[in-house]
Structures are given as structure tokens and as C-alpha cells.
Amino acid sequence: MTEKQTALLQQISESDSALSVSSESSMTTWALKTRGLIKTDGYGSSEVAVITADGRYYLKHGRHPRQEQEERQRLQQDPEQAALAPSGGSELIARLGDGDGTVTVPDPGPQTRARWRNAYYDALHHCHIPAGRKLRFTGRQSGDCTFTLVDEEAERTAQPASLPVIEVPDSLDRPHPLVRATQKVLGRAKDIIDTRGRAKVIPLHITRPNAERALRIMHALLTEAESRGYAVDSHTDLADGEAVHRLAVIIGGTAFSLTLTERTSKVPHEPTPKELRTRARSPWIRIPKYDYELNGRLSLDAHTFGTRWPASSSHADGARWTLESRLGRFLRDLEDGAKEIEHRQQEQTRRETEALRQWYAVIVQARRRQIDTARDDALTGQLQRWRRAAEIRAFTEAVRDRRGETVSAAEQDWLRWAEEHASAIDPLSAPLLAPRDPPADRFTFRELVRGDLYAHPWPFDDEGNWVLPEDEPTDQTPRSGPDQG
């Protein structure tokens, strides 16, 4: 239990009558009640509490009586559980081999724990452990006993490779070009050096005594980065109409901006005479309570730019290490970040490619439906005209075949025109040709496809031909048909 819960329980036990519980202690009261240490009555501001026998037992012994019962039960079952423990190391190894290589005994009693512990030492000292394996044991004195048979080779393989040490030189005999350029810019600055925002130099914000050390660190880091095949250069961008200068390390297409600064400490502010005079004239003006002073601890920071996926790393002098000893970790962080960004870019490219493929597949299907509909309409029209022509010819023949009647000159003219009209509308009077395909522009496709038709390049030209062969589906893509004669 927490100190607050114990204090409230003690307060309730010392009360001669039911103690009124404040609303601020409602959660503490609820915790004691659920453990059976107190009983309550009422609600809200009228809630009162009294201690139970379990509560008095807890205050006297520091343990809940239920824990005592569980402990007694555990000890009662100890001889029975001890008889189930392995008799020696060979049996322990056999049990580990029958399972997944791990055996756990939940909080055993003293006899059971001793039997398992003896089996462990027997396996350890009498060569029962298979070659290339290691037996691990936790819980020798308390808690759960866990035995694990470990494959040493697999464990070594799974361990991360050791970090190469980046040596920082004691002096700069042949400094990196960017270090040399920064040395020239520093000049005779006495107190604070701030080269952030300047082109073709290393961004620094440090005190003068740390300048030589900072340049040696950056020389070691930049030289190591270039030896691994990474590009190091001063990078300039335009943001909001102003030039932004960065020192960039480019790893696999991912650019990291580097900055070396000195950390600050918060110290009490000593009001200056000017601040005191201003405060005397204007009492509402606040004087700062603290100042932030550079404390000599260097910090190396990196963050990505020019990519949609952020990654960063920061290492600094600590109480037990120096920044020099962290350069290997720092560069590994950049490499891991570049790999992660490359993986995300590949995954994003894969998703975009798949989305583009599906989008063009929808367009192709819509185009086929459009052509099929147009050709079906044309075929339906041909059938209608063919049937109409046949009906007209049947009608004219019926008129001429009337018995007992002669066809007048006027009727002959009418029938002759009807037969000519039937020949004109009959599609079989000329070679049959497929109709011209309908237009394949975005405006026409508005009724065929839902969504943004301007999301990707349009795959058809003005004549309806597919113009993106690299994205064309594997099956046959519709092409324009010839004009109908």
C-alpha cells in the first residue's frame, strides 16, 4: 500500500467512532475498502468509515491476512511440489529439451526451490548441458524459478555488432576543409562563438575555451563520415525569401543537418542597476528570476531536412561520459535513421505504384464499358434498321400481290420510293464496319468514373489511343475503331 493509504488506515483505527471521510480521500478510501481493510457507510460528504479486523491485522503485522493464508498454503504444498522437481541435472535438461527450452516454477516453497536449485548445479558441474548451449537460472532465493537453455551461437549472432570507435585527434595538423574554413571565421572572438546561419562553415554556439575541442570533434566526425562514403557539404536553401545555411551529412539520399552547441544551466539572475532603476519607475515591470549560461557541456544534434519523414539524434557530454565517446553511437543513429527513411520511401513508392496501377485499371475498365456501350448502341441501331427495311420490303410485296387489283401509277411511285428507302436504311446494303470509338477525355469520363480524374497523367490522347505503354495493363487495351462507312 502507499503511504497515504497507510496513514488514512491508521487515522481510522485511532478514531473512537466512525470517521468522516473527506471527498479528497475518496480514491484512498475506495482502495482500502476493496482490500477489505475498512467498511464504509453513506455517500459523498456524509461517508464514514470504520476499520475491520483485517485492517487491524495489517497495521500490526504489515501484511494482509490473505497473504499469510497464501503463504501457509504454499508451505503446506511444498513437500508435494518438491517431489515433482527433477531428481538431477540430466532430468532437468530433458525437461527443457521436451519444451521450448524454458521451464518456470511459480514462486516455489523452500524445499521445492532447493530441489530445483540442486538439479541446476548438478547439470552445471556434471556436464549434462549439451555442447554449444548455456543453462541460465533466475530465482535462486525468491520469486519465480526460471530455467532457460540458450543456444550460444544464436545468441552471439543476435547481438548487435560493436560500434567502431571514432578517434578524436589531440591536435589538428590537417583539418577538414570545413573545419579550416570555420577556424578562419572564428578570428579573435573572445567570449561567445556563434556561427549558426553562416554559409560554408560548421554551425557552432559555444564559448571560446571550447572552440578547439569542438573543432577536433567535428573534424573526427566529418572525416569518418566521408571515409564511409557519405557526402559532407554546406547546404543552402531558400525559406520565406531568406537563405538558410546548413552543414549536411547525406547518407543514402537522406540529408542530416548538424549543429554543435554548448548546453546551458539555469542560474539566479542578479538585477543590474539599470533594471533596478527601471523597476523603481515602473513597478509592474518584472525582472527575470533566472539567467541561462553556457556550462561547458557540448551537445551534437542532427535532424533531417528535405524529407517527409523526420529523424533526429542528439548526444552530449554526460556525468559519466564525454561527447567524444559517443560519436560512434551518433553516426550509427544517423545510419539507422537513413535506413528507416529509405524503407519508408520504398514502402510509400510501392503503395503509390499500386494505387496508380489500380487507378489506371479503373480507367481502362471504364473505357471498355464506354466502347462496349457505344458499339452495343450502334449494333442495336443496325438491327432496328435491318428489321425496318425487311418490313418495308414485305409491305411493298404485299401491295403488289393484291388479287384483282392493279397498281396505279401513284402507287407505283410510292412503292418505288419505299423500296429505295429500305435499301438506304438497310445496313446489309454496304460492308459492315464498327463505329468510331467515343471520345476518351476527362470531361466524358466524369459520368463513368468517380473520383479525381486529374490525380494522375491522363492515359489517352485526343483520338482515344493509350499513350502510357509502361503503365498499360497486361491484357489487351482498347484502341480506336475505324469509322463506319
Coordinates of N, CA and C in Angstrom, one line a residue, residues 404-482:
G404 N -56.7 -9.2 -108.1 CA -57.8 -8.5 -108.7 C -57.7 -7.0 -108.7
E405 N -56.6 -6.6 -108.3 CA -56.4 -5.1 -108.3 C -55.1 -4.8 -109.0
T406 N -55.2 -3.7 -109.7 CA -54.0 -3.2 -110.4 C -53.4 -2.1 -109.6
V407 N -52.1 -2.0 -109.7 CA -51.4 -0.9 -109.0 C -51.4 0.4 -109.9
S408 N -51.9 1.4 -109.3 CA -51.9 2.7 -110.1 C -50.5 3.3 -110.2
A409 N -50.4 4.3 -111.1 CA -49.1 4.9 -111.3 C -48.7 5.6 -110.0
A410 N -49.6 6.2 -109.3 CA -49.2 6.9 -108.0 C -48.7 5.9 -107.0
E411 N -49.4 4.7 -107.0 CA -48.9 3.7 -106.0 C -47.6 3.1 -106.4
Q412 N -47.4 3.0 -107.8 CA -46.0 2.6 -108.2 C -44.9 3.5 -107.8
D413 N -45.2 4.8 -107.9 CA -44.2 5.8 -107.4 C -43.9 5.7 -105.9
W414 N -45.0 5.5 -105.2 CA -44.8 5.4 -103.7 C -44.1 4.1 -103.3
L415 N -44.4 3.0 -104.0 CA -43.7 1.7 -103.7 C -42.3 1.8 -104.1
R416 N -42.0 2.4 -105.2 CA -40.6 2.5 -105.7 C -39.8 3.3 -104.7
W417 N -40.4 4.4 -104.2 CA -39.7 5.2 -103.2 C -39.4 4.4 -101.9
A418 N -40.4 3.6 -101.5 CA -40.3 2.8 -100.3 C -39.2 1.8 -100.4
E419 N -39.1 1.1 -101.6 CA -38.1 0.2 -101.8 C -36.7 0.8 -101.8
E420 N -36.6 2.0 -102.3 CA -35.3 2.7 -102.3 C -34.9 3.1 -100.9
H421 N -36.0 3.5 -100.1 CA -35.7 3.9 -98.7 C -35.3 2.7 -97.9
A422 N -35.9 1.5 -98.2 CA -35.5 0.3 -97.5 C -34.0 0.0 -97.8
S423 N -33.6 0.1 -99.0 CA -32.2 -0.1 -99.4 C -31.3 0.9 -98.7
A424 N -31.8 2.1 -98.6 CA -30.9 3.1 -98.0 C -30.7 2.9 -96.5
I425 N -31.7 2.4 -95.8 CA -31.5 2.2 -94.3 C -31.0 0.8 -94.0
D426 N -31.0 -0.1 -94.9 CA -30.6 -1.5 -94.7 C -29.1 -1.5 -94.5
P427 N -28.6 -1.9 -93.3 CA -27.1 -2.0 -93.1 C -26.4 -3.0 -93.9
L428 N -27.2 -4.0 -94.4 CA -26.6 -5.0 -95.2 C -26.4 -4.6 -96.7
S429 N -26.8 -3.4 -97.0 CA -26.6 -2.9 -98.4 C -25.1 -2.5 -98.6
A430 N -24.3 -2.4 -97.5 CA -22.9 -2.0 -97.7 C -22.1 -2.8 -96.7
P431 N -20.8 -2.8 -96.8 CA -20.0 -3.6 -95.9 C -20.2 -3.1 -94.4
L432 N -20.3 -4.0 -93.5 CA -20.5 -3.6 -92.1 C -19.1 -3.2 -91.4
L433 N -19.1 -2.0 -90.8 CA -17.9 -1.5 -90.1 C -18.3 -1.2 -88.7
A434 N -17.3 -1.3 -87.8 CA -17.5 -0.9 -86.4 C -17.6 0.6 -86.3
P435 N -18.3 1.1 -85.4 CA -18.4 2.6 -85.3 C -17.2 3.2 -84.7
R436 N -17.0 4.5 -84.8 CA -15.8 5.2 -84.2 C -16.0 5.1 -82.7
D437 N -14.9 4.9 -82.0 CA -15.0 4.9 -80.5 C -15.3 6.3 -80.0
P438 N -16.0 6.4 -78.9 CA -16.4 7.7 -78.3 C -15.2 8.4 -77.8
P439 N -15.3 9.7 -77.5 CA -14.1 10.5 -77.0 C -13.7 9.9 -75.7
A440 N -12.4 10.0 -75.4 CA -11.8 9.4 -74.2 C -11.2 10.6 -73.3
D441 N -11.8 11.7 -73.3 CA -11.3 12.8 -72.5 C -11.9 12.8 -71.1
R442 N -11.3 13.6 -70.2 CA -11.7 13.6 -68.8 C -13.2 14.1 -68.6
F443 N -13.6 15.0 -69.5 CA -14.9 15.5 -69.4 C -15.9 14.4 -69.6
T444 N -15.7 13.6 -70.6 CA -16.6 12.5 -70.9 C -16.6 11.4 -69.8
F445 N -15.4 11.2 -69.2 CA -15.3 10.2 -68.1 C -15.9 10.6 -66.8
R446 N -16.4 11.8 -66.7 CA -17.0 12.2 -65.4 C -18.2 11.4 -65.0
E447 N -18.9 10.9 -66.0 CA -20.1 10.1 -65.7 C -19.7 8.6 -65.6
L448 N -18.5 8.3 -65.9 CA -18.1 6.8 -65.9 C -17.2 6.5 -64.7
V449 N -16.5 7.4 -64.1 CA -15.6 7.2 -63.0 C -15.8 8.2 -61.9
R450 N -15.8 7.7 -60.7 CA -15.9 8.6 -59.5 C -14.5 8.9 -59.1
G451 N -14.3 10.1 -58.5 CA -13.0 10.5 -58.0 C -12.4 11.6 -58.8
D452 N -11.2 11.9 -58.5 CA -10.4 13.0 -59.1 C -9.7 12.5 -60.4
L453 N -10.2 12.9 -61.5 CA -9.6 12.5 -62.8 C -8.4 13.2 -63.1
Y454 N -8.0 14.2 -62.3 CA -6.7 14.9 -62.5 C -5.6 14.5 -61.5
A455 N -5.9 13.4 -60.8 CA -4.9 12.9 -59.8 C -3.6 12.4 -60.5
H456 N -3.7 11.8 -61.7 CA -2.6 11.2 -62.4 C -2.6 11.6 -63.9
P457 N -1.5 11.5 -64.6 CA -1.5 11.8 -66.0 C -2.6 11.0 -66.8
W458 N -3.2 11.7 -67.7 CA -4.3 11.1 -68.4 C -3.7 10.1 -69.5
P459 N -4.2 8.9 -69.5 CA -3.6 7.8 -70.4 C -4.0 7.8 -71.8
F460 N -4.9 8.7 -72.2 CA -5.4 8.6 -73.6 C -5.1 10.0 -74.3
D461 N -4.8 9.9 -75.6 CA -4.7 11.1 -76.4 C -6.0 11.6 -76.9
D462 N -6.0 12.6 -77.8 CA -7.2 13.1 -78.3 C -8.0 12.1 -79.2
E463 N -7.3 11.1 -79.8 CA -8.0 10.2 -80.6 C -8.4 8.9 -79.8
G464 N -8.2 8.9 -78.5 CA -8.6 7.8 -77.7 C -7.6 6.7 -77.6
N465 N -6.4 6.9 -78.1 CA -5.3 5.9 -78.0 C -4.6 5.9 -76.7
W466 N -4.2 4.8 -76.2 CA -3.4 4.7 -75.0 C -2.0 5.2 -75.2
V467 N -1.5 6.1 -74.4 CA -0.3 6.8 -74.6 C 0.7 6.5 -73.5
L468 N 0.4 5.6 -72.6 CA 1.3 5.2 -71.5 C 1.6 3.8 -71.6
P469 N 2.5 3.3 -72.5 CA 2.7 1.9 -72.6 C 3.4 1.3 -71.4
E470 N 4.2 2.0 -70.6 CA 4.8 1.4 -69.5 C 3.8 1.1 -68.4
D471 N 2.6 1.8 -68.4 CA 1.6 1.5 -67.4 C 0.4 0.7 -68.0
E472 N 0.5 0.3 -69.2 CA -0.6 -0.3 -69.8 C -0.8 -1.7 -69.2
P473 N -2.1 -2.1 -68.9 CA -2.3 -3.4 -68.3 C -1.9 -4.5 -69.2
T474 N -1.6 -5.7 -68.7 CA -1.1 -6.8 -69.4 C -2.1 -7.3 -70.5
D475 N -3.4 -7.3 -70.2 CA -4.3 -7.7 -71.1 C -4.5 -6.6 -72.2
Q476 N -5.3 -6.9 -73.2 CA -5.5 -6.0 -74.3 C -6.2 -4.7 -73.9
T477 N -5.6 -3.6 -74.3 CA -6.1 -2.3 -74.0 C -6.9 -1.8 -75.2
P478 N -8.1 -1.2 -75.0 CA -8.9 -0.8 -76.1 C -8.3 0.2 -77.0
R479 N -8.5 0.1 -78.2 CA -7.9 1.0 -79.2 C -9.1 1.6 -80.0
S480 N -8.8 2.7 -80.7 CA -9.9 3.3 -81.5 C -10.2 2.4 -82.7
G481 N -11.5 2.3 -83.0 CA -12.0 1.6 -84.1 C -12.2 2.5 -85.3
P482 N -12.2 1.9 -86.5 CA -12.4 2.7 -87.7 C -13.8 3.3 -87.8

